mmCIF file of C-alpha atoms in Angstrom:
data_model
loop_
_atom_site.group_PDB
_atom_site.id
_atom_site.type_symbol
_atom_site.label_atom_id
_atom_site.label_comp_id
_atom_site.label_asym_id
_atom_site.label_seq_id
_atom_site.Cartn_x
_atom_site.Cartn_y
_atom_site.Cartn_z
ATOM 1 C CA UNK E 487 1.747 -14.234 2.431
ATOM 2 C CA UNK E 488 4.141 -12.827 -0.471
ATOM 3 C CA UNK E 489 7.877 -13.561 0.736
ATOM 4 C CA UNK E 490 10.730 -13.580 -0.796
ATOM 5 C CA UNK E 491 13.992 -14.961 0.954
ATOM 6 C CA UNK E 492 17.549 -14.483 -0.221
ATOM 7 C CA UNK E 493 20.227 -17.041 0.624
ATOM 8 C CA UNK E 494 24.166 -17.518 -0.537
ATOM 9 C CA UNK E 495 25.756 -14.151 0.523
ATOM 10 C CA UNK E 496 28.674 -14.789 2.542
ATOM 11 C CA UNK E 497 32.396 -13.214 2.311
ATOM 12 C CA UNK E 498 34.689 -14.093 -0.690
ATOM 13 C CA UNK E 499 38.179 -13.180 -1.823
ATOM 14 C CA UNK E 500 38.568 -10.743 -5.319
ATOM 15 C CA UNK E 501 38.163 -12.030 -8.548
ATOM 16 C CA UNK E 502 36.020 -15.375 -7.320
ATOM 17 C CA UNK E 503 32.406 -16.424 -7.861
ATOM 18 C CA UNK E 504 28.719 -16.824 -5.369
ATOM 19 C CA UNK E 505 25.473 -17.493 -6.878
ATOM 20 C CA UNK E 506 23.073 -16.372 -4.922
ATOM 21 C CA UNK E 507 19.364 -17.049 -4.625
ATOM 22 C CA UNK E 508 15.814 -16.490 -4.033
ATOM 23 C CA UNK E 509 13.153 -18.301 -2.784
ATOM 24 C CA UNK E 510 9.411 -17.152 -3.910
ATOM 25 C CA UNK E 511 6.591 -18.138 -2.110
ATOM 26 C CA UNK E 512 3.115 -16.796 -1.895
ATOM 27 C CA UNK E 513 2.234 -15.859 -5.557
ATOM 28 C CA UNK E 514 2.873 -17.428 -8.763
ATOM 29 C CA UNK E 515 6.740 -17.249 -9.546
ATOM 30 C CA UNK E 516 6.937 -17.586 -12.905
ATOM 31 C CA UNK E 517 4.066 -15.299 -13.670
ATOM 32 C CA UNK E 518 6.408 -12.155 -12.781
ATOM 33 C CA UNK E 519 9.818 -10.548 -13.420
ATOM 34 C CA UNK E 520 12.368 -10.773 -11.102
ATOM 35 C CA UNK E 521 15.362 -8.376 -9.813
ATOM 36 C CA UNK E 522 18.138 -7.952 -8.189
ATOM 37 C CA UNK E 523 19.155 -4.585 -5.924
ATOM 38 C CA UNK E 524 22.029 -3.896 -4.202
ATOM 39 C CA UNK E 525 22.864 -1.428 -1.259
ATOM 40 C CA UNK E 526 26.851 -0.748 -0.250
ATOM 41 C CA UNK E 527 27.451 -0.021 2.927
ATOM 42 C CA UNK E 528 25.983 3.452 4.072
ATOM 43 C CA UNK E 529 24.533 3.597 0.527
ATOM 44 C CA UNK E 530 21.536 4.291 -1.543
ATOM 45 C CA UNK E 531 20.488 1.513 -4.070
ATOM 46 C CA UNK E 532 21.530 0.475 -6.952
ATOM 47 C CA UNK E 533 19.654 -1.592 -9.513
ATOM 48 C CA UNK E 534 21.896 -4.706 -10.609
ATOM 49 C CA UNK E 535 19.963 -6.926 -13.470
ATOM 50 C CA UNK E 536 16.443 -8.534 -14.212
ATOM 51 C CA UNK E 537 14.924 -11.295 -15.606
ATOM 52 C CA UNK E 538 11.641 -11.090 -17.562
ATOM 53 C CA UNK E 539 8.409 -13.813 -17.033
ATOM 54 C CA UNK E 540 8.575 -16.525 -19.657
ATOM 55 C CA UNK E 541 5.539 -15.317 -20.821
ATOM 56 C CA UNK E 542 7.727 -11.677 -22.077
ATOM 57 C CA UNK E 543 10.560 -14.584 -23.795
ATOM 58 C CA UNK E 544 12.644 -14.763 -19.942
ATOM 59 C CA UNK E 545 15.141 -12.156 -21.365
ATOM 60 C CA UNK E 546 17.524 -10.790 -18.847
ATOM 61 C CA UNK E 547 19.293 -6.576 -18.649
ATOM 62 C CA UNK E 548 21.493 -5.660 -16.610
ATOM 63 C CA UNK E 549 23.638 -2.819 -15.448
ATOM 64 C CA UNK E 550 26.556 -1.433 -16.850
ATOM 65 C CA UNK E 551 28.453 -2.307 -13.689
ATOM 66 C CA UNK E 552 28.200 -5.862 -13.671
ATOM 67 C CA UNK E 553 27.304 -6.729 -17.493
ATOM 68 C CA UNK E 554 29.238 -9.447 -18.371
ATOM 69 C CA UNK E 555 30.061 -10.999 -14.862
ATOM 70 C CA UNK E 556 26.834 -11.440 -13.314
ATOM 71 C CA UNK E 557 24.106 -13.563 -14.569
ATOM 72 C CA UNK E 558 20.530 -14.273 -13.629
ATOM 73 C CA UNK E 559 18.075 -16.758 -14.334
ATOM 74 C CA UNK E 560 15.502 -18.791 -13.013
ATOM 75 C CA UNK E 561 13.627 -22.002 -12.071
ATOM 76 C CA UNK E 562 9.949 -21.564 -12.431
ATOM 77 C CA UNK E 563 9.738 -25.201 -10.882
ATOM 78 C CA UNK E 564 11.128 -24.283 -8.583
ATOM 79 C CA UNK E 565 9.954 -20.838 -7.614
ATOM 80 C CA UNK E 566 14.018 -18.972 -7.183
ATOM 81 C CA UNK E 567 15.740 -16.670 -8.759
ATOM 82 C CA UNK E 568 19.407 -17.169 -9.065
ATOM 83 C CA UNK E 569 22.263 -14.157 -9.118
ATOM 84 C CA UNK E 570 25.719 -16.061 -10.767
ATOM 85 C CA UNK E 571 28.072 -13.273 -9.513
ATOM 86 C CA UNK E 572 31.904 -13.774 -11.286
ATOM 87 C CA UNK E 573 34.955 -11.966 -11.155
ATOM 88 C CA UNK E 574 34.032 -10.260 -7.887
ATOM 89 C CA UNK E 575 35.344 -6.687 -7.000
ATOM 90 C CA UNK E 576 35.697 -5.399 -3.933
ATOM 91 C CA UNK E 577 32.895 -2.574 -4.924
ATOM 92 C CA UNK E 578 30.668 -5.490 -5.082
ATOM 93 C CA UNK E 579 30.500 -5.670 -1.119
ATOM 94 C CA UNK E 580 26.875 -4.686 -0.431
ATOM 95 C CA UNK E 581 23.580 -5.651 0.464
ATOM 96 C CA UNK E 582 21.800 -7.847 -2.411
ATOM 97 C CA UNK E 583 18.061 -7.757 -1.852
ATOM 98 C CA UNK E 584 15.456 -9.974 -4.440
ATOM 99 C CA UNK E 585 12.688 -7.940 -5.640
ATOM 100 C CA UNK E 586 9.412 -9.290 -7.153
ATOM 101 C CA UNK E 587 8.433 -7.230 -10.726
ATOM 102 C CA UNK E 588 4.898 -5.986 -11.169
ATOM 103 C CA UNK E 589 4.315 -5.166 -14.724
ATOM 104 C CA UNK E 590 2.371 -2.238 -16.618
ATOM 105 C CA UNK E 591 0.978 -3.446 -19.998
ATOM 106 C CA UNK E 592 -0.472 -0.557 -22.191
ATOM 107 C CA UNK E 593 1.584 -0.475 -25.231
ATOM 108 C CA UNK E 594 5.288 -1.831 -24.437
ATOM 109 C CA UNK E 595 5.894 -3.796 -20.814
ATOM 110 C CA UNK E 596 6.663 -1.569 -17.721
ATOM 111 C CA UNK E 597 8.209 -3.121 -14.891
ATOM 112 C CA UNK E 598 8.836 -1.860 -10.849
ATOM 113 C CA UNK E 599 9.468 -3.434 -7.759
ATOM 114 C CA UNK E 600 6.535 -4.043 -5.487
ATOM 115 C CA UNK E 601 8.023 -7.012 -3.017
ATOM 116 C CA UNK E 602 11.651 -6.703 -1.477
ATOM 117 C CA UNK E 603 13.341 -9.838 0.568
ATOM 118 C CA UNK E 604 15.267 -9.136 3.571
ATOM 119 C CA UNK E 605 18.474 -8.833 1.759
ATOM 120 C CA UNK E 606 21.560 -11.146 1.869
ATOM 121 C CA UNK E 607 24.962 -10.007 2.627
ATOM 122 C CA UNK E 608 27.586 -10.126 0.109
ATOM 123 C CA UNK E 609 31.329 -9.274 1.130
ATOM 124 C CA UNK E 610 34.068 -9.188 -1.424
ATOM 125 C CA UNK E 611 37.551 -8.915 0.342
ATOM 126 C CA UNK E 612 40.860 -10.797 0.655
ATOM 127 C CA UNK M 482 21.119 6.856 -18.433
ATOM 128 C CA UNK M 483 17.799 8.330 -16.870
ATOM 129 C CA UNK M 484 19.528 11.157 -13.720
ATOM 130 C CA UNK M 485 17.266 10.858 -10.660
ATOM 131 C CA UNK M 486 17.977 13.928 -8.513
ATOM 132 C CA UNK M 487 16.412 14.162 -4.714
ATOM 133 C CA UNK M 488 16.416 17.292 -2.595
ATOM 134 C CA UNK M 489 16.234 17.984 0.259
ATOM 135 C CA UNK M 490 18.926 14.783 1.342
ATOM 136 C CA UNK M 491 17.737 15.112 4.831
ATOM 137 C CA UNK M 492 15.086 16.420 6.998
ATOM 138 C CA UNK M 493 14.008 16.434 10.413
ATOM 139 C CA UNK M 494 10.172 16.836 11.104
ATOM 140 C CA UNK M 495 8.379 17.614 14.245
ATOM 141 C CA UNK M 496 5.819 14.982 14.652
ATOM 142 C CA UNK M 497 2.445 16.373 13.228
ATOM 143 C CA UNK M 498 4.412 18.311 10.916
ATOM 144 C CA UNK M 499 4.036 17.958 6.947
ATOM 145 C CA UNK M 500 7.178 16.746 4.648
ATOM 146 C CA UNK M 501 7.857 16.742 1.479
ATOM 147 C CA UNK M 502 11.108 15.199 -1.084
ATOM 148 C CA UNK M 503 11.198 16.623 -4.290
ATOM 149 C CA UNK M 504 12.485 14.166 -7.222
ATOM 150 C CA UNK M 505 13.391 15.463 -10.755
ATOM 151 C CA UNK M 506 14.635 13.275 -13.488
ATOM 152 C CA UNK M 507 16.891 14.601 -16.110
ATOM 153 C CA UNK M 508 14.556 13.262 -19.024
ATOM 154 C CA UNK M 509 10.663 12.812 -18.842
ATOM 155 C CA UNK M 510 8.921 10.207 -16.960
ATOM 156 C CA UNK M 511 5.392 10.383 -19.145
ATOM 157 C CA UNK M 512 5.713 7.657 -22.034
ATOM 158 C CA UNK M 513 3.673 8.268 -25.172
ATOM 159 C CA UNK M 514 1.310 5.458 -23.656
ATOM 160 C CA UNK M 515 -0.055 8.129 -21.138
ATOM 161 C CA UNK M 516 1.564 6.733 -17.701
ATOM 162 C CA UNK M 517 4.378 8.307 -16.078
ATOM 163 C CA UNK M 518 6.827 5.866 -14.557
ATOM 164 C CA UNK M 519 7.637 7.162 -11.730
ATOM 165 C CA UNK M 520 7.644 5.344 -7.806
ATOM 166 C CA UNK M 521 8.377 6.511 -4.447
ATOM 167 C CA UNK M 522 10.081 3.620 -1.800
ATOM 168 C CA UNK M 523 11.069 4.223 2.007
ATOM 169 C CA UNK M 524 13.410 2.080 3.686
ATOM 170 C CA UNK M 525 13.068 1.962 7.684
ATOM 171 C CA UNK M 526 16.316 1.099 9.752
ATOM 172 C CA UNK M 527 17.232 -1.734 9.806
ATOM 173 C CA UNK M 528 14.697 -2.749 6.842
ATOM 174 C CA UNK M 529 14.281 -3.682 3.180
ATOM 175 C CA UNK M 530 12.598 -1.332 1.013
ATOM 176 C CA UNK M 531 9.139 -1.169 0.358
ATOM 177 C CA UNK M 532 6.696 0.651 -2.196
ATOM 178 C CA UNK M 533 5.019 3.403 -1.005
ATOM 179 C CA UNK M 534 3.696 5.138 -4.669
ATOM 180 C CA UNK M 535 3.172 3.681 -7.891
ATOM 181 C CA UNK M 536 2.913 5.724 -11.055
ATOM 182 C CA UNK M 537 3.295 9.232 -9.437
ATOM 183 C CA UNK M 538 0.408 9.242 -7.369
ATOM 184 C CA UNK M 539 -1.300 5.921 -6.351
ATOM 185 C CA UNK M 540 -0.662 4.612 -2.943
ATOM 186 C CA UNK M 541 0.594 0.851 -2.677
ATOM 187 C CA UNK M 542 -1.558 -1.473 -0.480
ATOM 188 C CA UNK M 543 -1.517 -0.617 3.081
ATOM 189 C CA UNK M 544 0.448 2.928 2.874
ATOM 190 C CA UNK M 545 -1.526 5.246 4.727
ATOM 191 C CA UNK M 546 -3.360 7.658 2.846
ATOM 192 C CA UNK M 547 -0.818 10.923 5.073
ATOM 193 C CA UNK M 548 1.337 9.659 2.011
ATOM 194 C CA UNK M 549 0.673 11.344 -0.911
ATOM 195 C CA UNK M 550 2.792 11.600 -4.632
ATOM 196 C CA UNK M 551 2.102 13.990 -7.236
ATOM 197 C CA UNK M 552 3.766 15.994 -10.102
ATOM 198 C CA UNK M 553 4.607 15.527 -14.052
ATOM 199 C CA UNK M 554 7.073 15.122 -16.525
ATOM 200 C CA UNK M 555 10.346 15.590 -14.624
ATOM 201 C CA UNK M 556 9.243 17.244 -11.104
ATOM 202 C CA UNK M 557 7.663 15.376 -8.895
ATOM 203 C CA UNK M 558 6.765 15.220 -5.183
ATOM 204 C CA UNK M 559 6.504 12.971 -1.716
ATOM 205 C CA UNK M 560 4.499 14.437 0.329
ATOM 206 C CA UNK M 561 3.232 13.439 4.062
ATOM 207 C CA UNK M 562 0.838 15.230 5.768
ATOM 208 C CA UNK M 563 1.062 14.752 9.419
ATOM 209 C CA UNK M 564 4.335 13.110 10.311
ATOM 210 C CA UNK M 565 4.649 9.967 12.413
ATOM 211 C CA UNK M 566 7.635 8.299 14.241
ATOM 212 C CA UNK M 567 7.156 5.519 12.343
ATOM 213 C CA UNK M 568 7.516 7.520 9.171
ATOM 214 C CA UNK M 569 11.692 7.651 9.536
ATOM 215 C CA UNK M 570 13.812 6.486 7.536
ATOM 216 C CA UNK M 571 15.114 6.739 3.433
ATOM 217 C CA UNK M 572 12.521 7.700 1.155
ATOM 218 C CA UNK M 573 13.707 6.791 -2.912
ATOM 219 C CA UNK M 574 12.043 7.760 -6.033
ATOM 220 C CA UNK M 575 12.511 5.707 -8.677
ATOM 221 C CA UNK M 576 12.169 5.606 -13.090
ATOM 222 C CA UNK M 577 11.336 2.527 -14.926
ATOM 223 C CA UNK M 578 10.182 4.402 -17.953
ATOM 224 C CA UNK M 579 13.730 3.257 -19.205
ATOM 225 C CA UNK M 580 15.370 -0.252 -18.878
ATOM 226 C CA UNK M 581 17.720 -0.795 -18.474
ATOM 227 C CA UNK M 582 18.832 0.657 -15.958
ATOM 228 C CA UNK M 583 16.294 1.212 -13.607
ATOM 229 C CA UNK M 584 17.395 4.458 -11.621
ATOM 230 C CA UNK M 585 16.719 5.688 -8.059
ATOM 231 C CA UNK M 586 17.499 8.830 -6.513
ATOM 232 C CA UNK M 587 20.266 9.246 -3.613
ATOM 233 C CA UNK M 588 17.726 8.946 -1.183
ATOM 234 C CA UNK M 589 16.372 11.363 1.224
ATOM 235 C CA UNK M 590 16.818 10.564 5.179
ATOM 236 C CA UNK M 591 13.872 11.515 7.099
ATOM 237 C CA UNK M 592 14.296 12.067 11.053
ATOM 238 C CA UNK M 593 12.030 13.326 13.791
ATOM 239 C CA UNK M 594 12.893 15.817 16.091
#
């Protein structure tokens, strides 16, 4: 079974740091991209970065929001994903849920989200 | 970055009913490669998301074939044919013709009555 679980959320004050991460089982990890999503409270959702295969060079984008203080990357060995959040806000409080990235090859790489995790809960307050 | 625009925001169906969420995008989905990049998730309470539609109009794995996508360019539509209960919840659509960012809509709450 394809399952991917997040782990690391947990509440921390303004302007600190939580890596989160996520555990891949069921497929072969490092033959897909990964992302990260994030719902605030009473939200819709919110794309947050991604991390390309190593076969498509393991390059990472992100969003505008968070360029610059978050940072993924990945252990292949390992089968996780890993979301280095820094210099939290409080409009970082949300819902971070792990996605697994299909890809769509016909001239240039097209990615989209096929598997979700549960979600881990990430609460930025002092 | 790509606009992803859902109406209605909410709907209540009777069971048996059709529905159907209109997404438009405020540039194309179709990339010169010939595929339009365009997806379709629903989030039940309490739960992750999951994919429902892939590229417009193919149904993921296991979504019931009540569940259908269809459009072109920047108009698109969810549609379900006979409503169930278990069909509530927040339906997305989704671009990935652009990244980054990936964009979804605001979402579209779907109750029964």
């Amino acid at each position: 079974e394809v399952q991917l679980v997040e782990s690391g959320g947990g509440l921390v004050q303004p302007g600190r740091s939580l890596r989160l991460s996520c555990t891949a089982s069921g497929f072969t990890f490092g033959d897909y991209a990964m992302s990260w999503v994030r719902q605030a409270p009473g939200k819709g959702l919110e794309w947050v970065g991604f991390i390309r295969s190593k076969a498509y060079g393991g390059t990472t984008e992100y969003a505008a929001s968070v360029k610059g203080r978050f940072t993924i990357s990945r252990d292949d060995s390992k089968s996780i994903a890993y979301l280095q959040m820094n210099s939290l806000k409080t409009e970082d409080t949300a819902v971070y849920y792990c996605t697994r990235d299909d890809i769509v090859v016909v001239v240039a790489a097209h990615y989209y989200m096929d598997v979700w995790g549960k979600g881990t809960t990430v609460t930025v307050s002092s | 970055d790509i606009v992803m625009t859902q109406t209605p925001l909410s709907l209540s169906v009777t069971p048996g009913q059709p529905a159907s969420i209109s997404c438009k995008s405020s540039q194309s989905l179709l990339h010169s490669d010939g595929k339009t990049y365009l997806y379709w998730y629903l989030q039940k309470p309490g739960q992750s998301p999951q994919l429902l539609i892939y590229e417009v109009s193919n149904r993921f794995s296991g979504v019931p074939d009540r569940f259908s996508g269809s459009g072109s360019g920047t108009d698109f539509t969810l549609k379900i044919s006979r409503v169930e209960a278990e069909d509530v919840g927040v339906y997305y659509c989704m671009q990935s013709i652009q990244l980054p960012p990936y964009t979804f809509g605001q979402g579209t709450k779907l109750e029964i009555k």
